[in-house]
mmCIF file of C-alpha atoms and ligand atoms in Angstrom:
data_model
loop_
_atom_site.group_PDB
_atom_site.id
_atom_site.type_symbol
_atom_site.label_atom_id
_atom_site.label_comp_id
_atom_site.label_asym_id
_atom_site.label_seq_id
_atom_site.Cartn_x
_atom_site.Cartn_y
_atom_site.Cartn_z
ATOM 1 C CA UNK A 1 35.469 -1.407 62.261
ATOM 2 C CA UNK A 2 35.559 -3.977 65.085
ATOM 3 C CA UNK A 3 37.866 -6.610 65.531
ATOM 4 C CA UNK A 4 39.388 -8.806 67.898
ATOM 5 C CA UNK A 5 43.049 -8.070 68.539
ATOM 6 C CA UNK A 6 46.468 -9.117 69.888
ATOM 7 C CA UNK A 7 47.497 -6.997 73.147
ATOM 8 C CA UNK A 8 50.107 -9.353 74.843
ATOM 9 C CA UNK A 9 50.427 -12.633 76.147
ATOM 10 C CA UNK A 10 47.084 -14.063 76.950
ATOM 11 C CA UNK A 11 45.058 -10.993 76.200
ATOM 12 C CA UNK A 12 42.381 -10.479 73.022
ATOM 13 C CA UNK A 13 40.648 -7.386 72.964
ATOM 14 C CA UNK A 14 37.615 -6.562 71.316
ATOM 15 C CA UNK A 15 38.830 -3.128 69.621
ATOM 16 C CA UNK A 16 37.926 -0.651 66.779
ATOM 17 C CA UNK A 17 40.889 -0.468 64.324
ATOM 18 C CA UNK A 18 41.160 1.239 61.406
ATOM 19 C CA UNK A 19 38.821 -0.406 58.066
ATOM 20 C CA UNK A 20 41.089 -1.846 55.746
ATOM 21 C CA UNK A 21 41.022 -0.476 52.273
ATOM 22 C CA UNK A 22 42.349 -1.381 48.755
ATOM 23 C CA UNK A 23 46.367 -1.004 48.489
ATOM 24 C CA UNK A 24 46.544 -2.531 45.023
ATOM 25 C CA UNK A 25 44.115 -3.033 42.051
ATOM 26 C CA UNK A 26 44.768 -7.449 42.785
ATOM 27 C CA UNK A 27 42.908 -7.057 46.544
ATOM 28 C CA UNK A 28 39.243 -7.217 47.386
ATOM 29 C CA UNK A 29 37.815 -5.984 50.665
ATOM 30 C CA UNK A 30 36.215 -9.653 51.985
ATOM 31 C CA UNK A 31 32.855 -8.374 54.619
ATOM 32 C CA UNK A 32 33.297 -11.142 57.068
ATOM 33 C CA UNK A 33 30.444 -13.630 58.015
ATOM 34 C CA UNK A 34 32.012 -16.315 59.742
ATOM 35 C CA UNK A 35 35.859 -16.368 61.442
ATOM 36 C CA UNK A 36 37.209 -19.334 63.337
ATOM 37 C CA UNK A 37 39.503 -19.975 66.339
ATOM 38 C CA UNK A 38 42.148 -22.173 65.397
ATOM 39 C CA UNK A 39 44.996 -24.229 67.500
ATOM 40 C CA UNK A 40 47.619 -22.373 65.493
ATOM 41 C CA UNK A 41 45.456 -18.726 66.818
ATOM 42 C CA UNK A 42 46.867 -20.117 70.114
ATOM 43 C CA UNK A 43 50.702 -20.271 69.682
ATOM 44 C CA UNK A 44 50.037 -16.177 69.433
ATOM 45 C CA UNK A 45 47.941 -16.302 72.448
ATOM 46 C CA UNK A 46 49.782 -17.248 74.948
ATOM 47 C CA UNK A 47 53.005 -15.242 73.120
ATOM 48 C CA UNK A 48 55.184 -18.199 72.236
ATOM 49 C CA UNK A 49 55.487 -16.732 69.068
ATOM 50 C CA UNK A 50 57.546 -13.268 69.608
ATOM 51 C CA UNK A 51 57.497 -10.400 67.551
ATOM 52 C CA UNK A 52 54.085 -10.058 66.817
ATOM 53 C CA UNK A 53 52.780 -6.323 66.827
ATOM 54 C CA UNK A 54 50.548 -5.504 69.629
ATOM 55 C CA UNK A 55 47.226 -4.008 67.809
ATOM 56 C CA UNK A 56 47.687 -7.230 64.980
ATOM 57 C CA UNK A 57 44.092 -8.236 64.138
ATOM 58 C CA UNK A 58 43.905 -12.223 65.361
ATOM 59 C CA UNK A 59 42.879 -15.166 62.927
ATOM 60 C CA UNK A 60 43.089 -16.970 59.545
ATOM 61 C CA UNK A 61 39.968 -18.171 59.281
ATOM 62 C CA UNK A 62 36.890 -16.884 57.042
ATOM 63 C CA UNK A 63 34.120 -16.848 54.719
ATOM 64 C CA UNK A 64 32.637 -13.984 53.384
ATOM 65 C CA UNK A 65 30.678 -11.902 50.720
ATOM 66 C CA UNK A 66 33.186 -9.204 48.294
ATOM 67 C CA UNK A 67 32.376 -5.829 49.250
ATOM 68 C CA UNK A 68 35.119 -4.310 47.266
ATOM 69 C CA UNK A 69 36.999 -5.688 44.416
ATOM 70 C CA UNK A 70 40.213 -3.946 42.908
ATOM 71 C CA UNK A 71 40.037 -2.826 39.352
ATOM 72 C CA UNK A 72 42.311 -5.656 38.378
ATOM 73 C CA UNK A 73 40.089 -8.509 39.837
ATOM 74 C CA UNK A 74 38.347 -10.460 37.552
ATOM 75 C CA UNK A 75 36.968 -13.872 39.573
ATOM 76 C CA UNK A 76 35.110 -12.110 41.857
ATOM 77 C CA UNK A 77 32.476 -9.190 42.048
ATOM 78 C CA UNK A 78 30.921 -6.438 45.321
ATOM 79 C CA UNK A 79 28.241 -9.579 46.483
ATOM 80 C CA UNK A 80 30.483 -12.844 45.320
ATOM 81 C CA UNK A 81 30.519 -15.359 48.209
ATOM 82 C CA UNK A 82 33.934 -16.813 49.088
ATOM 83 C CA UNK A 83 36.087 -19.074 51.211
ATOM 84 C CA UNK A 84 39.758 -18.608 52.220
ATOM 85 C CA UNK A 85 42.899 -20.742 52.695
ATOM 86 C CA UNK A 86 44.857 -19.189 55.525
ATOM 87 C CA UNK A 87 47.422 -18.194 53.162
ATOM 88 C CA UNK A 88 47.452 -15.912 50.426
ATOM 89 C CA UNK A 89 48.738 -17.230 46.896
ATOM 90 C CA UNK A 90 50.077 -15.652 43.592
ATOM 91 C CA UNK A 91 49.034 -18.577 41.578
ATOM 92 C CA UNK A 92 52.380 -18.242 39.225
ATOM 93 C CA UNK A 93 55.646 -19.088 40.857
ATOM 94 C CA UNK A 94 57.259 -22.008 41.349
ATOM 95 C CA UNK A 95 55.533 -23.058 44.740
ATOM 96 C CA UNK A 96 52.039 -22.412 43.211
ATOM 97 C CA UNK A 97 52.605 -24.137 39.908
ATOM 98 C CA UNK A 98 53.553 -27.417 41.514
ATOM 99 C CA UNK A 99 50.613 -27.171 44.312
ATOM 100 C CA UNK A 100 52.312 -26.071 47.818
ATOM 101 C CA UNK A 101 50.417 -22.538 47.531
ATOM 102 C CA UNK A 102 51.412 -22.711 51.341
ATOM 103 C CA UNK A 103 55.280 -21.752 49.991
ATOM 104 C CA UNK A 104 54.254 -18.933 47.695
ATOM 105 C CA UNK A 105 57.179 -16.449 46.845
ATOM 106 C CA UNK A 106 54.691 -13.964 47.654
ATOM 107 C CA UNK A 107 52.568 -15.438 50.057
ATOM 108 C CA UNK A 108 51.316 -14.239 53.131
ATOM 109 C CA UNK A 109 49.520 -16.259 56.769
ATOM 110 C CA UNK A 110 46.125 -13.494 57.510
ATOM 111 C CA UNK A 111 46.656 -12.406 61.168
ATOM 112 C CA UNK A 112 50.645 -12.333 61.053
ATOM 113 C CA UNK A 113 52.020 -8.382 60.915
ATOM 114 C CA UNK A 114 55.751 -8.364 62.283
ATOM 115 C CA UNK A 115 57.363 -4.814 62.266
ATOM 116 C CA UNK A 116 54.447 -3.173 59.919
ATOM 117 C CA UNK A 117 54.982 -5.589 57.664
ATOM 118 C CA UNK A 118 51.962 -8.371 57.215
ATOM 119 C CA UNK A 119 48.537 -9.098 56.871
ATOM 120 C CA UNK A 120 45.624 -8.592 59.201
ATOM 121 C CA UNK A 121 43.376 -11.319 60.073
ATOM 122 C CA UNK A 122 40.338 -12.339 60.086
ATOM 123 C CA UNK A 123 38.277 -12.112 63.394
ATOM 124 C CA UNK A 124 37.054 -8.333 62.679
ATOM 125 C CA UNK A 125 33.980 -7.172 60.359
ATOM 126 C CA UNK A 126 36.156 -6.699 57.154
ATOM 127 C CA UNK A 127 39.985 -7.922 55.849
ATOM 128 C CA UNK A 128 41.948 -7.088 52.804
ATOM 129 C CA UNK A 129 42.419 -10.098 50.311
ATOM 130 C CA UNK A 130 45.504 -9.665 48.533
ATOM 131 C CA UNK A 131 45.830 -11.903 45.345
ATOM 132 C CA UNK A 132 42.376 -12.284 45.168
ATOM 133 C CA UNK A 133 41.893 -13.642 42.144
ATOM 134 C CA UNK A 134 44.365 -16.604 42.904
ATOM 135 C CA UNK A 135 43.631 -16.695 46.993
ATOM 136 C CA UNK A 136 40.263 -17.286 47.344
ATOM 137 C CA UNK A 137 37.333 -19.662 46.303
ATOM 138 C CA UNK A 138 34.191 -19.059 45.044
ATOM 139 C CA UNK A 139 31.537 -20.130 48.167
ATOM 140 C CA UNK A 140 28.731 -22.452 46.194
ATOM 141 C CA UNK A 141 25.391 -22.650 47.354
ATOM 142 C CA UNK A 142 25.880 -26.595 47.940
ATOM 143 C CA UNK A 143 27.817 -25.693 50.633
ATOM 144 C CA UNK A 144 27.495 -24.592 53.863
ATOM 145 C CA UNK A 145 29.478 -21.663 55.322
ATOM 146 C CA UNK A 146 31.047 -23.593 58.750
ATOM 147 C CA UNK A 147 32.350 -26.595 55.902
ATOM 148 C CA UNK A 148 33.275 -23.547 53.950
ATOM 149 C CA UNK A 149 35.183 -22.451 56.510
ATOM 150 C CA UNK A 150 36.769 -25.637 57.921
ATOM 151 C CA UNK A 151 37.816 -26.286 54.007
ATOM 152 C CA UNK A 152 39.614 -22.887 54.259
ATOM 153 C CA UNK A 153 41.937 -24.774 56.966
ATOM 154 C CA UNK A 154 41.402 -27.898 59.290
ATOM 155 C CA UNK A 155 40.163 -29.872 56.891
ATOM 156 C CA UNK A 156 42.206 -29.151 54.368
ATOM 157 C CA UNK A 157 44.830 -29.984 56.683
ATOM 158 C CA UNK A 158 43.607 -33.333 58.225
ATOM 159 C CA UNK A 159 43.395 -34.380 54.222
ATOM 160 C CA UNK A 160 46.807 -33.628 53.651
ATOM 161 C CA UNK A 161 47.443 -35.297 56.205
ATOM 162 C CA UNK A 162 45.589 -38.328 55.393
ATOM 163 C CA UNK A 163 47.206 -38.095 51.918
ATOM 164 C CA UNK A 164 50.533 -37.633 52.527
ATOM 165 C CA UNK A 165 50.403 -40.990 54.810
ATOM 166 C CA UNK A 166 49.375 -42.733 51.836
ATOM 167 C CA UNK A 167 46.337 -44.595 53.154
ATOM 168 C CA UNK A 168 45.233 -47.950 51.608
ATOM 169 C CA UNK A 169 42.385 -49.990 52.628
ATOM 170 C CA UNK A 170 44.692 -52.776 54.214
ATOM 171 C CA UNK A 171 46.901 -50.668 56.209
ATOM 172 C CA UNK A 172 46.641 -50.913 59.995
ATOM 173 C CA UNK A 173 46.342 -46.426 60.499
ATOM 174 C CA UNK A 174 46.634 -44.396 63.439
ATOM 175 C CA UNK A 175 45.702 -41.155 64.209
ATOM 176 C CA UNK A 176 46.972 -39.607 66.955
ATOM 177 C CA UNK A 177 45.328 -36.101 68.545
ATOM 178 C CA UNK A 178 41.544 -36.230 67.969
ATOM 179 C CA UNK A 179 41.366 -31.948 68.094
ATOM 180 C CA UNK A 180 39.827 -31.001 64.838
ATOM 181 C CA UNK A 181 42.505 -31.431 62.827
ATOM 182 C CA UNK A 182 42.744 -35.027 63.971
ATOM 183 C CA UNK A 183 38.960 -35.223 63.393
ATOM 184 C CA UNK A 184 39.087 -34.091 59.824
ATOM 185 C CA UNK A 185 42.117 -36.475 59.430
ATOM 186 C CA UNK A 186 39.959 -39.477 60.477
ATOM 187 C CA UNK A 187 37.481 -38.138 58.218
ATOM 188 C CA UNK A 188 39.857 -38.112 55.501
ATOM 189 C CA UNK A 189 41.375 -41.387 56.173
ATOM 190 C CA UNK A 190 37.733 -42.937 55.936
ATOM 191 C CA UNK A 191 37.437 -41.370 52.597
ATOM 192 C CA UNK A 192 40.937 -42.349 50.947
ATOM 193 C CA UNK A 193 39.830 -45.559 51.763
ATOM 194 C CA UNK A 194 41.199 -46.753 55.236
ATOM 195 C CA UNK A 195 39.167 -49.705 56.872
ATOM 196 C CA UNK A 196 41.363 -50.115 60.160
ATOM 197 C CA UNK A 197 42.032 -46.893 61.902
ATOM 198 C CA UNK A 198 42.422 -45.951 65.514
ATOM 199 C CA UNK A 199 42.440 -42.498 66.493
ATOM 200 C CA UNK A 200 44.001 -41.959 70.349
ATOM 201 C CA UNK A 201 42.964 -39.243 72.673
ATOM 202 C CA UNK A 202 41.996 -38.846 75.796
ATOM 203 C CA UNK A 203 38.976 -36.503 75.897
ATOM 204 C CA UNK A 204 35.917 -39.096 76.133
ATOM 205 C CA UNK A 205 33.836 -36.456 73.933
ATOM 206 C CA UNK A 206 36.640 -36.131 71.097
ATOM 207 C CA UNK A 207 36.945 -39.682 70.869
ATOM 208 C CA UNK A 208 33.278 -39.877 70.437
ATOM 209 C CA UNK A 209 33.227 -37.755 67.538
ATOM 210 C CA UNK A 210 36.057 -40.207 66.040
ATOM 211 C CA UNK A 211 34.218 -42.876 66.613
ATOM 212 C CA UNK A 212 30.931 -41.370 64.531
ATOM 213 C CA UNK A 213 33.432 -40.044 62.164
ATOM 214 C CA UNK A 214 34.771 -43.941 61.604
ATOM 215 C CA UNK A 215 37.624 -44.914 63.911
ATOM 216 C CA UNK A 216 38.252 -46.975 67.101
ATOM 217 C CA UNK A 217 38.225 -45.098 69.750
ATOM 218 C CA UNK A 218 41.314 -45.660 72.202
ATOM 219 C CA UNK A 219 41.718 -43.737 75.533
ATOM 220 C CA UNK A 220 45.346 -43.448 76.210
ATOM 221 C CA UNK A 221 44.636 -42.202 79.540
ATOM 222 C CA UNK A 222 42.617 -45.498 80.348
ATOM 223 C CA UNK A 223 44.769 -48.112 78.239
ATOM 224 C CA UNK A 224 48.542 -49.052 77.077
ATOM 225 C CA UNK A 225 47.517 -47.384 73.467
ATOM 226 C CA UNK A 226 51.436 -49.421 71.939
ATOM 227 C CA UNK A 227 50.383 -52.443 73.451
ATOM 228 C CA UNK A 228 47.182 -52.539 71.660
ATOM 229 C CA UNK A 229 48.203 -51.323 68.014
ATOM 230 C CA UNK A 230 51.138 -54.324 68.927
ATOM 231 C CA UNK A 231 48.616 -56.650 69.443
ATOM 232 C CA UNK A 232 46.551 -55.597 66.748
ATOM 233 C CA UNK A 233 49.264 -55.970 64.254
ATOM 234 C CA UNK A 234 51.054 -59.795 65.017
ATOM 235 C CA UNK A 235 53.641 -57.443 67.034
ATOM 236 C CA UNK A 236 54.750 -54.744 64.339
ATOM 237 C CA UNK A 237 53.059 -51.726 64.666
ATOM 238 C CA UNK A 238 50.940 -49.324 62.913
ATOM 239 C CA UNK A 239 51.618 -48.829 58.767
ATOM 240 C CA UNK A 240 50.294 -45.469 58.735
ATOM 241 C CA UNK A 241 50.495 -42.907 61.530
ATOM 242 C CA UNK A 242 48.814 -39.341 61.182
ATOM 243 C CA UNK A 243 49.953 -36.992 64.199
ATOM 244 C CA UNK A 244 48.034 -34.050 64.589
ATOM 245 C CA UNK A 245 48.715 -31.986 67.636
ATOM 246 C CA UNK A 246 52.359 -30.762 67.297
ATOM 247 C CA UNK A 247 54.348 -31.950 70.329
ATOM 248 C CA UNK A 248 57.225 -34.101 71.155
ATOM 249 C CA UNK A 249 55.074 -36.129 73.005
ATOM 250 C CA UNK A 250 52.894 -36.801 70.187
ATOM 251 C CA UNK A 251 55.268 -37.361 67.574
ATOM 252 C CA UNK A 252 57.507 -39.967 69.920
ATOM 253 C CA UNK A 253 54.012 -41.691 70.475
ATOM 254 C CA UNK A 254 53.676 -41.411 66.649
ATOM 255 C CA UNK A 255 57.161 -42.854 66.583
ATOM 256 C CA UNK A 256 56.468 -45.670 68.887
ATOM 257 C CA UNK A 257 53.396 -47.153 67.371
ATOM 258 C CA UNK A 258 55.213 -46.655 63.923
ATOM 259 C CA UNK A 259 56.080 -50.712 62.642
ATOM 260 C CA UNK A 260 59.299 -49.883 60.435
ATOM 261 C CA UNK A 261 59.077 -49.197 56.905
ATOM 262 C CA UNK A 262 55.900 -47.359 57.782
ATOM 263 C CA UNK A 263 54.970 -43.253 57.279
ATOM 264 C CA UNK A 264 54.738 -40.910 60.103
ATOM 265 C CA UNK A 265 52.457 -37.948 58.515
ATOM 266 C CA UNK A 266 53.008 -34.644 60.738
ATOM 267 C CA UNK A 267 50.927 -31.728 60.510
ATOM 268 C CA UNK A 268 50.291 -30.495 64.348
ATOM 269 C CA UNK A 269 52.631 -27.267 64.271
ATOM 270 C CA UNK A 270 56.263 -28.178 65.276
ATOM 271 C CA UNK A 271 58.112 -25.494 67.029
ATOM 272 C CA UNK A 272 60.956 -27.787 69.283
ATOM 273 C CA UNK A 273 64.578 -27.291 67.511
ATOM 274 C CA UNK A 274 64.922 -31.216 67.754
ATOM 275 C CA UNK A 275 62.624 -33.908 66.884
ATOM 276 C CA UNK A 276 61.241 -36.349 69.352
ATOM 277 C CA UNK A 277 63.005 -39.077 67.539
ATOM 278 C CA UNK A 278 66.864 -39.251 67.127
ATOM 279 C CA UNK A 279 68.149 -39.868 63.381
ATOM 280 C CA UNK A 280 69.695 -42.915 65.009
ATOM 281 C CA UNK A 281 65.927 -44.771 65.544
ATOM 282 C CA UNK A 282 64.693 -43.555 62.265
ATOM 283 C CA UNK A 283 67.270 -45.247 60.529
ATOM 284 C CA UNK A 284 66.642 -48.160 62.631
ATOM 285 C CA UNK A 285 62.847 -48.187 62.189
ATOM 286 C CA UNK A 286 63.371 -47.248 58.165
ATOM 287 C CA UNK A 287 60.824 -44.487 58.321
ATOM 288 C CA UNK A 288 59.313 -42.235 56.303
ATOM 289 C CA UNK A 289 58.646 -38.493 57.653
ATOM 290 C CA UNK A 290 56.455 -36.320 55.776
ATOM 291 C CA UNK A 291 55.772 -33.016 57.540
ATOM 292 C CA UNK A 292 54.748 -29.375 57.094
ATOM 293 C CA UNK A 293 52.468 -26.578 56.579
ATOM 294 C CA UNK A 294 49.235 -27.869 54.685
ATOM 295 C CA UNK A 295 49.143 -25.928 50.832
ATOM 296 C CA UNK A 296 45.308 -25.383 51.841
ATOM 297 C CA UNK A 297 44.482 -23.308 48.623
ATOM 298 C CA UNK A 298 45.590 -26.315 46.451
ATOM 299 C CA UNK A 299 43.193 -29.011 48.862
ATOM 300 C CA UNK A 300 40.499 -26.703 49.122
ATOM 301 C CA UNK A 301 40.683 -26.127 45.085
ATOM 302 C CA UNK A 302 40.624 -30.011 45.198
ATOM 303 C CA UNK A 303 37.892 -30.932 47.635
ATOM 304 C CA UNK A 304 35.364 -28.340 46.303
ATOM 305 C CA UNK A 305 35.667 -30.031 42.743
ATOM 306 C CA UNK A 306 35.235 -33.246 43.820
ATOM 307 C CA UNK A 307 32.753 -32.449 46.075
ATOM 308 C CA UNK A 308 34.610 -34.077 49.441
ATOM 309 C CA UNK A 309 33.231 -31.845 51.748
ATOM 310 C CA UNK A 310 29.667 -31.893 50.888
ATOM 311 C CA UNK A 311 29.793 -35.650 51.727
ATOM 312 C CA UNK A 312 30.588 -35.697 55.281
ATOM 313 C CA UNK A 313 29.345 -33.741 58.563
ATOM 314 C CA UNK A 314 32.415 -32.741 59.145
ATOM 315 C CA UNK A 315 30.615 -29.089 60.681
ATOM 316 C CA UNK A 316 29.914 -31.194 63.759
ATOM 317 C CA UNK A 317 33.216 -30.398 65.185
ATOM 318 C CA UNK A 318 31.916 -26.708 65.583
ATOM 319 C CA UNK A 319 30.745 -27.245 69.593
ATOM 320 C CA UNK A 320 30.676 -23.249 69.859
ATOM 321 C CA UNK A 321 29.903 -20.105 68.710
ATOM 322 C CA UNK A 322 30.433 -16.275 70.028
ATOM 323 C CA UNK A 323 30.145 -12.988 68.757
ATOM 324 C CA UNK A 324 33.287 -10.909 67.778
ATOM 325 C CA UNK A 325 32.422 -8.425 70.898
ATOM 326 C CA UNK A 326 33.096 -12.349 73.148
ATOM 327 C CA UNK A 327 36.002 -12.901 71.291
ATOM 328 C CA UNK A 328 38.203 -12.841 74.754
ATOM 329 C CA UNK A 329 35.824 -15.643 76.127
ATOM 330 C CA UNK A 330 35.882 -17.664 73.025
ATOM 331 C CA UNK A 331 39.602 -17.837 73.187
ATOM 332 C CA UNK A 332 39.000 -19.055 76.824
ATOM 333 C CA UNK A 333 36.746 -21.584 76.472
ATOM 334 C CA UNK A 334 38.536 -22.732 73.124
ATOM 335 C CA UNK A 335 41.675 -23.165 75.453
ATOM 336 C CA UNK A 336 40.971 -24.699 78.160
ATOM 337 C CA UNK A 337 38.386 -26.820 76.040
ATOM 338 C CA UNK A 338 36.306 -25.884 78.263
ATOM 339 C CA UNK A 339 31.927 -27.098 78.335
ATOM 340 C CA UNK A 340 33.856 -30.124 75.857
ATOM 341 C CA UNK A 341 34.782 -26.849 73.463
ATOM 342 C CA UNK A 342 36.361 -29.270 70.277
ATOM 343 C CA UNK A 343 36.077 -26.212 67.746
ATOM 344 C CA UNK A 344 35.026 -22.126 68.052
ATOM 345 C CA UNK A 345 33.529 -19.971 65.300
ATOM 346 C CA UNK A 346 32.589 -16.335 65.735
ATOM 347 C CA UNK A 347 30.046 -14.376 64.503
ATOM 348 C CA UNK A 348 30.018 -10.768 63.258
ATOM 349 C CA UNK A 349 26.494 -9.846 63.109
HETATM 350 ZN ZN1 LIG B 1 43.730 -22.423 61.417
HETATM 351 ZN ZN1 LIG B 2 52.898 -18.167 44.208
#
């Protein structure tokens, strides 16, 4: 089959690789109809993550009709219609049972093989499903496949996100980073219930979309963005602040705007060995931190049943589309957000 694949630092290539096939009577052979580029797709791409094998097939992303179930599956059937978390999920241990399918004992990211040892992803014609029954989601005809997708990830994620800050209709919120996980953050906020949110960027086109989505817009390349949530809030600063991009300078902004007592919520993908805040001014501000890898099985689970997604255009943060054969120039565009590129999906046929 083809898929797109990792070949070094900065290079996707477009590449036949070997079909995958059933290893175990649990997995299911997913045909691929629509993959996304994700943020986290671009930690790999420009190698700051070592040790993955050259050859790896790229991305986490999918939806997808069964082509081949194992003999032990029994949710799904060859023609069933599905979405994916990014992780796979046993649906027994510990991590499962309490609902952070994301920490599964025998859990596994798609696109990730270190060593021979890993799962392929998902921006190729076919992947292997491990876990089936307790990984994926049955794809209803209510919903569309690109909120199918984003349910499989970023929005999952900007709702955790959203949740874990604990959002209440009088809070003064912030989110900070309007890529699409912010977006599906605001979007999240909005539905938990926030009233006053501000969502900084500084991409006139992202903050746009916030705005439509139901937050004030605020440039921080054209305005003092602390000043303004000061002034906003008799001089504290922000209850509730949602940072969604995953650098220090995002989370010390987070920490900045934070009034204290208030929750930072964290879920652009650390990789510094120290925070951007020293124990020293958490103490001092009384904050709360919550942080992490979203448990996207559990949200999407979650959302589908209470019919979140179907409420909200949340696909309008899909600006582009390639084929799999473009894959190298969708990675491109997608980083250097290039033509106001907020979101990439590819297309296999
Ligand atoms: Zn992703
Ligand atoms: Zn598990």
């Amino acid at each position: 089959m083809q898929a797109l694949t990792f070949a070094g630092k900065e290079i996707i290539e477009f590449s036949t690789v070997k079909d995958p096939e059933i290893l175990k009577p649990t997995d299911v052979i997913v045909r691929i109809t629509l993959a996304g580029v994700c943020g986290s797709d671009l930690h790999v791409y420009h190698g700051r993550e070592t040790g993955l094998d050259p050859g790896t097939v790229m991305g986490h992303e999918f939806t997808g009709i069964i082509e081949e179930a194992g003999s032990e599956v029994k949710n799904f059937k060859k023609g069933s219609r599905v979405l994916s978390p990014f992780t796979t999920s046993c649906g027994e241990c510990f991590y499962c049972r309490v609902g952070l399918t994301c920490r599964c004992i025998k859990g596994n990211l798609f696109g990730w093989v270190q060593h021979g040892h890993g799962l392929q992803g998902a921006q190729a014609m076919y992947i292997r499903v491990p876990m089936a029954d307790s990984t994926l989601l049955p794809l209803s005809n209510d919903l569309n496949e690109r909120k199918a997708l984003l349910l499989g990830d970023v929005f999952s994620t900007g709702y955790f996100c959203a949740d874990n800050a604990h959002i209440t209709p009088e809070a003064v919120s912030v989110v900070v980073g309007c890529g699409p996980v912010g977006l599906m953050a605001v979007t999240a906020a909005k539905h938990l219930g926030a009233e006053k949110l501000f969502a900084v960027d500084v991409v006139p086109e992202r903050l746009a979309l916030a705005e439509q989505f139901g937050a004030i817009p605020l440039n921080a390349s054209m305005m003092d963005v602390k000043e303004k949530i000061l002034n906003e809030t008799d001089g504290r600063g922000a209850d509730k602040v949602m940072e969604a991009v995953g650098s220090d300078k995002t989370l010390r902004l987070a920490y900045d705007l934070l009034r204290p007592g208030g929750i930072i919520s964290s879920v652009g993908v650390h990789t510094a060995p120290h925070y951007a805040f020293s124990p020293a001014e958490g103490y001092d501000k009384n904050i709360t931190y919550k942080n992490g890898r979203c448990p996207a099985h559990y949200y999407a689970e979650k959302l589908l049943r209470e019919g979140v997604p179907q409420r909200y255009p949340i696909e309008k943060i899909i600006t582009h589309q390639f084929h799999l054969k473009d894959g190298a120039r969708a990675y491109e565009v997608f980083d250097k957000k290039l033509d106001n590129c907020i979101k990439a999906v590819l297309l296999t046929e």
